[in-house]
Amino acid sequence: LARASADKNAAGSLLEPINGIAKESGSLDNGGNDRLAITGDTGEHKAVDGGNEKPEKADYVASEGDESESFSDIDDAEVDGYLHNEEEKVMKKIVWEAMNWEYLQEQAAKEAAAREASLASNLNCSEDMLAARELLSAASANAAKSRKER
């Protein structure tokens, strides 16, 4: 029953943009109260009179609980459309880098300038300061290592 309710809610939410277009174009006869419904597991479509009906309380409670616990109303094919396999990830990265090459060059220039500034400051400081920096980097590495182990 919960699955059927979730399927009904999913079908309604997917058809909302279509209904909005139909209302604007005036293609619905009775002022926009007609809606398409998907019936049963066969996926048949039929026009139904939406009117001013309110959902029954039992349907509302069942759908509310189902939505908060799982995404069972989303088809596996739709989810697979959003998730990328390794080859698609590589292709997407290549396309993004090609489209944003200026940004990548700017970031590389910023990193190079930061490295040069760091080297210059390391050359102009005392031995105590170098020892303190080494101690800080060792402490940071140990903290990162302990976080990984947890």
Short mmCIF file of C-alpha atoms in Angstrom, two decimals:
data_model
loop_
_atom_site.label_atom_id
_atom_site.label_comp_id
_atom_site.label_asym_id
_atom_site.label_seq_id
_atom_site.Cartn_x
_atom_site.Cartn_y
_atom_site.Cartn_z
CA LEU A 1 0.00 0.00 0.00
CA ALA A 2 2.84 2.38 0.88
CA ARG A 3 4.60 1.60 -2.43
CA ALA A 4 1.41 2.24 -4.40
CA SER A 5 0.91 5.54 -2.59
CA ALA A 6 4.52 6.55 -3.29
CA ASP A 7 4.15 5.64 -6.99
CA LYS A 8 0.97 7.72 -7.19
CA ASN A 9 2.68 10.72 -5.58
CA ALA A 10 5.71 10.39 -7.89
CA ALA A 11 3.50 10.29 -10.98
CA GLY A 12 1.66 13.40 -9.83
CA SER A 13 4.84 15.35 -9.13
CA LEU A 14 6.31 14.43 -12.51
CA LEU A 15 3.21 15.66 -14.30
CA GLU A 16 3.02 19.05 -12.54
CA PRO A 17 5.17 20.86 -15.16
CA ILE A 18 3.07 19.36 -17.95
CA ASN A 19 -0.12 20.44 -16.24
CA GLY A 20 1.27 23.96 -15.83
CA ILE A 21 1.99 24.21 -19.56
CA ALA A 22 -1.44 22.85 -20.39
CA LYS A 23 -3.10 25.39 -18.08
CA GLU A 24 -1.21 28.28 -19.70
CA SER A 25 -2.05 27.16 -23.21
CA GLY A 26 -5.73 26.64 -22.34
CA SER A 27 -5.72 23.09 -23.61
CA LEU A 28 -7.63 21.81 -20.61
CA ASP A 29 -11.39 22.11 -20.99
CA ASN A 30 -12.67 22.77 -17.48
CA GLY A 31 -10.38 25.51 -16.25
CA GLY A 32 -7.35 23.39 -15.53
CA ASN A 33 -8.93 20.83 -13.22
CA ASP A 34 -8.20 17.85 -15.48
CA ARG A 35 -5.05 15.88 -14.79
CA LEU A 36 -3.36 12.89 -16.31
CA ALA A 37 -3.08 9.85 -14.10
CA ILE A 38 -1.01 6.73 -14.48
CA THR A 39 -3.09 3.74 -13.50
CA GLY A 40 -1.78 0.51 -12.08
CA ASP A 41 1.47 -1.20 -12.93
CA THR A 42 0.75 -1.12 -16.67
CA GLY A 43 1.55 2.58 -16.93
CA GLU A 44 -1.64 3.45 -18.84
CA HIS A 45 -2.55 7.13 -18.91
CA LYS A 46 -6.06 8.47 -18.52
CA ALA A 47 -7.62 11.86 -17.90
CA VAL A 48 -9.20 12.28 -14.50
CA ASP A 49 -11.13 15.13 -12.94
CA GLY A 50 -8.91 16.62 -10.25
CA GLY A 51 -11.51 19.08 -9.00
CA ASN A 52 -11.04 20.39 -5.50
CA GLU A 53 -10.59 16.99 -3.92
CA LYS A 54 -8.39 16.72 -0.87
CA PRO A 55 -6.39 13.56 -0.21
CA GLU A 56 -7.73 11.28 2.45
CA LYS A 57 -5.90 11.44 5.74
CA ALA A 58 -4.71 7.82 5.49
CA ASP A 59 -3.11 8.46 2.09
CA TYR A 60 -1.46 11.65 3.32
CA VAL A 61 0.06 10.01 6.41
CA ALA A 62 1.34 6.99 4.46
CA SER A 63 2.98 9.12 1.78
CA GLU A 64 4.48 11.52 4.32
CA GLY A 65 6.18 8.69 6.22
CA ASP A 66 7.39 7.00 3.05
CA GLU A 67 9.05 10.13 1.66
CA SER A 68 11.10 10.80 4.76
CA GLU A 69 12.47 7.27 5.03
CA SER A 70 13.49 6.26 1.52
CA PHE A 71 13.65 7.23 -2.11
CA SER A 72 11.69 4.22 -3.34
CA ASP A 73 9.61 6.40 -5.65
CA ILE A 74 12.66 7.19 -7.80
CA ASP A 75 13.24 4.72 -10.61
CA ASP A 76 16.61 2.98 -10.81
CA ALA A 77 17.00 4.11 -14.41
CA GLU A 78 16.58 7.74 -13.35
CA VAL A 79 19.16 7.37 -10.58
CA ASP A 80 21.59 5.72 -12.99
CA GLY A 81 21.16 8.73 -15.28
CA TYR A 82 22.57 11.00 -12.57
CA LEU A 83 25.38 8.73 -11.37
CA HIS A 84 28.46 8.45 -13.54
CA ASN A 85 30.74 5.49 -14.02
CA GLU A 86 34.53 5.96 -14.09
CA GLU A 87 34.71 6.57 -17.84
CA GLU A 88 31.97 9.21 -17.67
CA LYS A 89 33.74 10.91 -14.74
CA VAL A 90 36.95 11.15 -16.78
CA MET A 91 35.10 12.51 -19.81
CA LYS A 92 33.23 15.05 -17.66
CA LYS A 93 36.53 16.17 -16.10
CA ILE A 94 38.13 16.60 -19.54
CA VAL A 95 35.19 18.67 -20.79
CA TRP A 96 35.16 20.81 -17.62
CA GLU A 97 38.90 21.46 -17.86
CA ALA A 98 38.57 22.40 -21.53
CA MET A 99 35.76 24.84 -20.77
CA ASN A 100 37.46 26.36 -17.71
CA TRP A 101 41.11 26.47 -18.78
CA GLU A 102 41.44 30.16 -17.85
CA TYR A 103 40.32 29.46 -14.28
CA LEU A 104 42.80 26.58 -14.01
CA GLN A 105 45.63 28.81 -15.25
CA GLU A 106 44.73 31.49 -12.69
CA GLN A 107 44.72 28.92 -9.88
CA ALA A 108 48.10 27.54 -10.98
CA ALA A 109 49.53 31.08 -11.02
CA LYS A 110 48.18 31.74 -7.51
CA GLU A 111 49.70 28.49 -6.22
CA ALA A 112 53.06 29.30 -7.81
CA ALA A 113 53.05 32.79 -6.27
CA ALA A 114 52.19 31.33 -2.85
CA ARG A 115 55.04 28.80 -3.16
CA GLU A 116 57.50 31.54 -4.11
CA ALA A 117 56.37 33.70 -1.19
CA SER A 118 56.73 30.76 1.17
CA LEU A 119 60.23 29.97 -0.09
CA ALA A 120 61.25 33.63 0.20
CA SER A 121 59.97 33.84 3.76
CA ASN A 122 61.75 30.58 4.66
CA LEU A 123 65.06 31.92 3.35
CA ASN A 124 64.79 35.17 5.32
CA CYS A 125 63.96 33.74 8.76
CA SER A 126 66.02 32.57 11.72
CA GLU A 127 66.82 29.00 12.73
CA ASP A 128 64.33 29.19 15.60
CA MET A 129 61.58 30.15 13.19
CA LEU A 130 62.50 27.28 10.83
CA ALA A 131 62.43 24.84 13.76
CA ALA A 132 59.01 26.16 14.83
CA ARG A 133 57.65 25.73 11.29
CA GLU A 134 58.98 22.18 11.09
CA LEU A 135 57.40 21.39 14.46
CA LEU A 136 54.09 22.85 13.28
CA SER A 137 54.11 20.82 10.07
CA ALA A 138 54.98 17.63 12.00
CA ALA A 139 52.14 18.28 14.47
CA SER A 140 49.71 18.88 11.60
CA ALA A 141 50.79 15.64 9.92
CA ASN A 142 50.34 13.70 13.18
CA ALA A 143 46.87 15.19 13.71
CA ALA A 144 45.84 14.26 10.18
CA LYS A 145 47.19 10.75 10.66
CA SER A 146 45.26 10.28 13.91
CA ARG A 147 42.04 11.49 12.24
CA LYS A 148 42.50 8.93 9.46
CA GLU A 149 42.99 6.12 11.97
CA ARG A 150 39.66 6.85 13.68
#
